[in-house]
Amino acid sequence: MRSRGHVPVGRLRLKGFIGWLFWSLAHIYFLIGVKNRFIVAFTWLWDYVTFQRGARLITEVPPPGRG
């Protein structure tokens, strides 16, 4: 379901939309660079408004001996 989160902060418990919003803002805050923060925030907002889900697939297998 959308907009559900659970964030324990000491004795405080944030649940539901407020927990989800806190979690989202905390993750954006810890990104490096204003440009990255803006891009992620806009992407998440667009995905939320349009009901889209992003898929991140790694389809290429690295050659042996690398990584």
PDB file of N, CA and C in Angstrom:
ATOM      1  N   MET A   1       0.831  -1.177   0.000  1.00  0.00           N
ATOM      2  CA  MET A   1       0.000   0.000   0.000  1.00  0.00           C
ATOM      3  C   MET A   1       0.874   1.237   0.000  1.00  0.00           C
ATOM      4  N   ARG A   2       0.328   2.305  -0.480  1.00  0.00           N
ATOM      5  CA  ARG A   2       1.082   3.542  -0.607  1.00  0.00           C
ATOM      6  C   ARG A   2       1.077   4.332   0.693  1.00  0.00           C
ATOM      7  N   SER A   3       2.105   5.083   0.876  1.00  0.00           N
ATOM      8  CA  SER A   3       2.204   6.051   1.975  1.00  0.00           C
ATOM      9  C   SER A   3       2.069   5.428   3.350  1.00  0.00           C
ATOM     10  N   ARG A   4       2.731   4.325   3.555  1.00  0.00           N
ATOM     11  CA  ARG A   4       2.731   3.734   4.889  1.00  0.00           C
ATOM     12  C   ARG A   4       4.171   3.598   5.360  1.00  0.00           C
ATOM     13  N   GLY A   5       4.406   4.054   6.546  1.00  0.00           N
ATOM     14  CA  GLY A   5       5.735   3.959   7.110  1.00  0.00           C
ATOM     15  C   GLY A   5       5.655   3.832   8.615  1.00  0.00           C
ATOM     16  N   HIS A   6       6.712   3.296   9.179  1.00  0.00           N
ATOM     17  CA  HIS A   6       6.808   3.164  10.633  1.00  0.00           C
ATOM     18  C   HIS A   6       8.210   3.596  11.005  1.00  0.00           C
ATOM     19  N   VAL A   7       8.320   4.676  11.764  1.00  0.00           N
ATOM     20  CA  VAL A   7       9.616   5.236  12.141  1.00  0.00           C
ATOM     21  C   VAL A   7       9.683   5.372  13.649  1.00  0.00           C
ATOM     22  N   PRO A   8      10.475   4.512  14.296  1.00  0.00           N
ATOM     23  CA  PRO A   8      10.685   4.708  15.737  1.00  0.00           C
ATOM     24  C   PRO A   8      11.807   5.729  15.971  1.00  0.00           C
ATOM     25  N   VAL A   9      11.499   6.813  16.659  1.00  0.00           N
ATOM     26  CA  VAL A   9      12.475   7.850  16.991  1.00  0.00           C
ATOM     27  C   VAL A   9      12.459   7.989  18.505  1.00  0.00           C
ATOM     28  N   GLY A  10      13.339   7.251  19.161  1.00  0.00           N
ATOM     29  CA  GLY A  10      13.331   7.253  20.624  1.00  0.00           C
ATOM     30  C   GLY A  10      12.011   6.697  21.136  1.00  0.00           C
ATOM     31  N   ARG A  11      11.327   7.470  21.957  1.00  0.00           N
ATOM     32  CA  ARG A  11      10.025   7.049  22.484  1.00  0.00           C
ATOM     33  C   ARG A  11       8.884   7.403  21.535  1.00  0.00           C
ATOM     34  N   LEU A  12       9.191   8.208  20.528  1.00  0.00           N
ATOM     35  CA  LEU A  12       8.196   8.645  19.556  1.00  0.00           C
ATOM     36  C   LEU A  12       8.058   7.612  18.445  1.00  0.00           C
ATOM     37  N   ARG A  13       6.835   7.317  18.027  1.00  0.00           N
ATOM     38  CA  ARG A  13       6.571   6.384  16.936  1.00  0.00           C
ATOM     39  C   ARG A  13       5.759   7.105  15.868  1.00  0.00           C
ATOM     40  N   LEU A  14       6.330   7.239  14.690  1.00  0.00           N
ATOM     41  CA  LEU A  14       5.611   7.859  13.579  1.00  0.00           C
ATOM     42  C   LEU A  14       5.088   6.745  12.687  1.00  0.00           C
ATOM     43  N   LYS A  15       3.796   6.785  12.394  1.00  0.00           N
ATOM     44  CA  LYS A  15       3.180   5.732  11.589  1.00  0.00           C
ATOM     45  C   LYS A  15       2.372   6.334  10.450  1.00  0.00           C
ATOM     46  N   GLY A  16       2.094   5.525   9.451  1.00  0.00           N
ATOM     47  CA  GLY A  16       1.245   5.942   8.340  1.00  0.00           C
ATOM     48  C   GLY A  16       1.924   6.952   7.439  1.00  0.00           C
ATOM     49  N   PHE A  17       1.144   7.893   6.963  1.00  0.00           N
ATOM     50  CA  PHE A  17       1.650   8.891   6.025  1.00  0.00           C
ATOM     51  C   PHE A  17       2.764   9.735   6.638  1.00  0.00           C
ATOM     52  N   ILE A  18       2.626  10.124   7.904  1.00  0.00           N
ATOM     53  CA  ILE A  18       3.652  10.947   8.571  1.00  0.00           C
ATOM     54  C   ILE A  18       4.969  10.173   8.663  1.00  0.00           C
ATOM     55  N   GLY A  19       4.921   8.887   9.001  1.00  0.00           N
ATOM     56  CA  GLY A  19       6.122   8.056   9.046  1.00  0.00           C
ATOM     57  C   GLY A  19       6.766   7.926   7.679  1.00  0.00           C
ATOM     58  N   TRP A  20       5.937   7.726   6.663  1.00  0.00           N
ATOM     59  CA  TRP A  20       6.436   7.603   5.292  1.00  0.00           C
ATOM     60  C   TRP A  20       7.087   8.910   4.838  1.00  0.00           C
ATOM     61  N   LEU A  21       6.442  10.044   5.140  1.00  0.00           N
ATOM     62  CA  LEU A  21       6.972  11.348   4.770  1.00  0.00           C
ATOM     63  C   LEU A  21       8.300  11.613   5.484  1.00  0.00           C
ATOM     64  N   PHE A  22       8.379  11.293   6.777  1.00  0.00           N
ATOM     65  CA  PHE A  22       9.618  11.460   7.540  1.00  0.00           C
ATOM     66  C   PHE A  22      10.738  10.624   6.929  1.00  0.00           C
ATOM     67  N   TRP A  23      10.429   9.368   6.614  1.00  0.00           N
ATOM     68  CA  TRP A  23      11.413   8.464   6.005  1.00  0.00           C
ATOM     69  C   TRP A  23      11.907   9.043   4.682  1.00  0.00           C
ATOM     70  N   SER A  24      10.991   9.526   3.839  1.00  0.00           N
ATOM     71  CA  SER A  24      11.357  10.086   2.538  1.00  0.00           C
ATOM     72  C   SER A  24      12.255  11.309   2.692  1.00  0.00           C
ATOM     73  N   LEU A  25      11.876  12.221   3.575  1.00  0.00           N
ATOM     74  CA  LEU A  25      12.669  13.434   3.781  1.00  0.00           C
ATOM     75  C   LEU A  25      14.043  13.123   4.367  1.00  0.00           C
ATOM     76  N   ALA A  26      14.109  12.139   5.266  1.00  0.00           N
ATOM     77  CA  ALA A  26      15.406  11.760   5.840  1.00  0.00           C
ATOM     78  C   ALA A  26      16.330  11.205   4.761  1.00  0.00           C
ATOM     79  N   HIS A  27      15.810  10.391   3.874  1.00  0.00           N
ATOM     80  CA  HIS A  27      16.638   9.830   2.808  1.00  0.00           C
ATOM     81  C   HIS A  27      17.101  10.909   1.829  1.00  0.00           C
ATOM     82  N   ILE A  28      16.247  11.835   1.502  1.00  0.00           N
ATOM     83  CA  ILE A  28      16.634  12.917   0.595  1.00  0.00           C
ATOM     84  C   ILE A  28      17.660  13.822   1.269  1.00  0.00           C
ATOM     85  N   TYR A  29      17.506  14.073   2.562  1.00  0.00           N
ATOM     86  CA  TYR A  29      18.440  14.921   3.308  1.00  0.00           C
ATOM     87  C   TYR A  29      19.866  14.365   3.254  1.00  0.00           C
ATOM     88  N   PHE A  30      20.017  13.047   3.328  1.00  0.00           N
ATOM     89  CA  PHE A  30      21.349  12.447   3.380  1.00  0.00           C
ATOM     90  C   PHE A  30      21.988  12.229   2.016  1.00  0.00           C
ATOM     91  N   LEU A  31      21.317  12.619   0.944  1.00  0.00           N
ATOM     92  CA  LEU A  31      21.940  12.570  -0.373  1.00  0.00           C
ATOM     93  C   LEU A  31      22.969  13.681  -0.491  1.00  0.00           C
ATOM     94  N   ILE A  32      23.974  13.451  -1.315  1.00  0.00           N
ATOM     95  CA  ILE A  32      25.040  14.437  -1.496  1.00  0.00           C
ATOM     96  C   ILE A  32      24.684  15.332  -2.674  1.00  0.00           C
ATOM     97  N   GLY A  33      24.684  16.611  -2.444  1.00  0.00           N
ATOM     98  CA  GLY A  33      24.465  17.592  -3.505  1.00  0.00           C
ATOM     99  C   GLY A  33      23.015  17.998  -3.667  1.00  0.00           C
ATOM    100  N   VAL A  34      22.825  19.269  -3.880  1.00  0.00           N
ATOM    101  CA  VAL A  34      21.489  19.826  -4.048  1.00  0.00           C
ATOM    102  C   VAL A  34      20.839  19.284  -5.319  1.00  0.00           C
ATOM    103  N   LYS A  35      21.628  19.137  -6.368  1.00  0.00           N
ATOM    104  CA  LYS A  35      21.101  18.630  -7.638  1.00  0.00           C
ATOM    105  C   LYS A  35      20.540  17.220  -7.458  1.00  0.00           C
ATOM    106  N   ASN A  36      21.282  16.345  -6.780  1.00  0.00           N
ATOM    107  CA  ASN A  36      20.819  14.977  -6.544  1.00  0.00           C
ATOM    108  C   ASN A  36      19.558  14.964  -5.685  1.00  0.00           C
ATOM    109  N   ARG A  37      19.509  15.815  -4.674  1.00  0.00           N
ATOM    110  CA  ARG A  37      18.322  15.891  -3.823  1.00  0.00           C
ATOM    111  C   ARG A  37      17.102  16.299  -4.636  1.00  0.00           C
ATOM    112  N   PHE A  38      17.261  17.305  -5.486  1.00  0.00           N
ATOM    113  CA  PHE A  38      16.153  17.779  -6.296  1.00  0.00           C
ATOM    114  C   PHE A  38      15.685  16.696  -7.274  1.00  0.00           C
ATOM    115  N   ILE A  39      16.625  16.032  -7.935  1.00  0.00           N
ATOM    116  CA  ILE A  39      16.270  14.998  -8.907  1.00  0.00           C
ATOM    117  C   ILE A  39      15.519  13.853  -8.237  1.00  0.00           C
ATOM    118  N   VAL A  40      16.023  13.375  -7.106  1.00  0.00           N
ATOM    119  CA  VAL A  40      15.360  12.269  -6.407  1.00  0.00           C
ATOM    120  C   VAL A  40      13.991  12.699  -5.894  1.00  0.00           C
ATOM    121  N   ALA A  41      13.909  13.882  -5.299  1.00  0.00           N
ATOM    122  CA  ALA A  41      12.630  14.358  -4.774  1.00  0.00           C
ATOM    123  C   ALA A  41      11.609  14.506  -5.900  1.00  0.00           C
ATOM    124  N   PHE A  42      12.013  15.071  -7.032  1.00  0.00           N
ATOM    125  CA  PHE A  42      11.096  15.243  -8.153  1.00  0.00           C
ATOM    126  C   PHE A  42      10.683  13.887  -8.730  1.00  0.00           C
ATOM    127  N   THR A  43      11.628  12.968  -8.862  1.00  0.00           N
ATOM    128  CA  THR A  43      11.323  11.635  -9.380  1.00  0.00           C
ATOM    129  C   THR A  43      10.344  10.911  -8.472  1.00  0.00           C
ATOM    130  N   TRP A  44      10.591  10.938  -7.155  1.00  0.00           N
ATOM    131  CA  TRP A  44       9.681  10.282  -6.204  1.00  0.00           C
ATOM    132  C   TRP A  44       8.304  10.929  -6.237  1.00  0.00           C
ATOM    133  N   LEU A  45       8.256  12.266  -6.315  1.00  0.00           N
ATOM    134  CA  LEU A  45       6.976  12.961  -6.367  1.00  0.00           C
ATOM    135  C   LEU A  45       6.212  12.591  -7.643  1.00  0.00           C
ATOM    136  N   TRP A  46       6.913  12.584  -8.779  1.00  0.00           N
ATOM    137  CA  TRP A  46       6.271  12.235 -10.042  1.00  0.00           C
ATOM    138  C   TRP A  46       5.740  10.796 -10.005  1.00  0.00           C
ATOM    139  N   ASP A  47       6.556   9.868  -9.496  1.00  0.00           N
ATOM    140  CA  ASP A  47       6.123   8.470  -9.392  1.00  0.00           C
ATOM    141  C   ASP A  47       4.922   8.336  -8.453  1.00  0.00           C
ATOM    142  N   TYR A  48       4.899   9.116  -7.401  1.00  0.00           N
ATOM    143  CA  TYR A  48       3.783   9.070  -6.453  1.00  0.00           C
ATOM    144  C   TYR A  48       2.498   9.606  -7.084  1.00  0.00           C
ATOM    145  N   VAL A  49       2.602  10.725  -7.779  1.00  0.00           N
ATOM    146  CA  VAL A  49       1.436  11.362  -8.377  1.00  0.00           C
ATOM    147  C   VAL A  49       0.879  10.540  -9.540  1.00  0.00           C
ATOM    148  N   THR A  50       1.765   9.926 -10.331  1.00  0.00           N
ATOM    149  CA  THR A  50       1.330   9.199 -11.526  1.00  0.00           C
ATOM    150  C   THR A  50       1.139   7.704 -11.279  1.00  0.00           C
ATOM    151  N   PHE A  51       1.328   7.249 -10.053  1.00  0.00           N
ATOM    152  CA  PHE A  51       1.181   5.834  -9.681  1.00  0.00           C
ATOM    153  C   PHE A  51       2.141   4.922 -10.442  1.00  0.00           C
ATOM    154  N   GLN A  52       3.291   5.439 -10.836  1.00  0.00           N
ATOM    155  CA  GLN A  52       4.279   4.627 -11.541  1.00  0.00           C
ATOM    156  C   GLN A  52       5.214   3.976 -10.544  1.00  0.00           C
ATOM    157  N   ARG A  53       5.726   2.819 -10.924  1.00  0.00           N
ATOM    158  CA  ARG A  53       6.751   2.148 -10.118  1.00  0.00           C
ATOM    159  C   ARG A  53       8.012   2.068 -10.941  1.00  0.00           C
ATOM    160  N   GLY A  54       9.106   2.433 -10.338  1.00  0.00           N
ATOM    161  CA  GLY A  54      10.373   2.346 -11.035  1.00  0.00           C
ATOM    162  C   GLY A  54      10.965   0.953 -10.901  1.00  0.00           C
ATOM    163  N   ALA A  55      11.593   0.494 -11.955  1.00  0.00           N
ATOM    164  CA  ALA A  55      12.257  -0.811 -11.923  1.00  0.00           C
ATOM    165  C   ALA A  55      13.727  -0.594 -12.239  1.00  0.00           C
ATOM    166  N   ARG A  56      14.577  -1.108 -11.403  1.00  0.00           N
ATOM    167  CA  ARG A  56      16.019  -1.018 -11.617  1.00  0.00           C
ATOM    168  C   ARG A  56      16.533  -2.432 -11.820  1.00  0.00           C
ATOM    169  N   LEU A  57      16.848  -2.778 -13.065  1.00  0.00           N
ATOM    170  CA  LEU A  57      17.303  -4.125 -13.381  1.00  0.00           C
ATOM    171  C   LEU A  57      18.748  -4.088 -13.830  1.00  0.00           C
ATOM    172  N   ILE A  58      19.541  -5.008 -13.317  1.00  0.00           N
ATOM    173  CA  ILE A  58      20.918  -5.179 -13.765  1.00  0.00           C
ATOM    174  C   ILE A  58      20.913  -6.433 -14.623  1.00  0.00           C
ATOM    175  N   THR A  59      21.078  -6.252 -15.925  1.00  0.00           N
ATOM    176  CA  THR A  59      20.975  -7.393 -16.837  1.00  0.00           C
ATOM    177  C   THR A  59      22.318  -7.851 -17.374  1.00  0.00           C
ATOM    178  N   GLU A  60      23.359  -7.068 -17.200  1.00  0.00           N
ATOM    179  CA  GLU A  60      24.676  -7.424 -17.716  1.00  0.00           C
ATOM    180  C   GLU A  60      25.503  -8.060 -16.611  1.00  0.00           C
ATOM    181  N   VAL A  61      26.086  -9.208 -16.923  1.00  0.00           N
ATOM    182  CA  VAL A  61      26.941  -9.904 -15.955  1.00  0.00           C
ATOM    183  C   VAL A  61      28.374  -9.465 -16.224  1.00  0.00           C
ATOM    184  N   PRO A  62      29.101  -8.971 -15.196  1.00  0.00           N
ATOM    185  CA  PRO A  62      30.488  -8.539 -15.423  1.00  0.00           C
ATOM    186  C   PRO A  62      31.379  -9.739 -15.748  1.00  0.00           C
ATOM    187  N   PRO A  63      32.415  -9.518 -16.548  1.00  0.00           N
ATOM    188  CA  PRO A  63      33.326 -10.623 -16.891  1.00  0.00           C
ATOM    189  C   PRO A  63      34.061 -11.124 -15.652  1.00  0.00           C
ATOM    190  N   PRO A  64      34.498 -12.390 -15.639  1.00  0.00           N
ATOM    191  CA  PRO A  64      35.211 -12.946 -14.488  1.00  0.00           C
ATOM    192  C   PRO A  64      36.479 -12.138 -14.168  1.00  0.00           C
ATOM    193  N   GLY A  65      36.772 -12.007 -12.889  1.00  0.00           N
ATOM    194  CA  GLY A  65      37.971 -11.306 -12.471  1.00  0.00           C
ATOM    195  C   GLY A  65      37.763  -9.823 -12.203  1.00  0.00           C
ATOM    196  N   ARG A  66      36.580  -9.307 -12.476  1.00  0.00           N
ATOM    197  CA  ARG A  66      36.289  -7.897 -12.196  1.00  0.00           C
ATOM    198  C   ARG A  66      35.240  -7.809 -11.118  1.00  0.00           C
ATOM    199  N   GLY A  67      35.516  -7.022 -10.093  1.00  0.00           N
ATOM    200  CA  GLY A  67      34.538  -6.728  -9.043  1.00  0.00           C
ATOM    201  C   GLY A  67      34.265  -7.863  -8.191  1.00  0.00           C
TER     202      GLY A  67
END
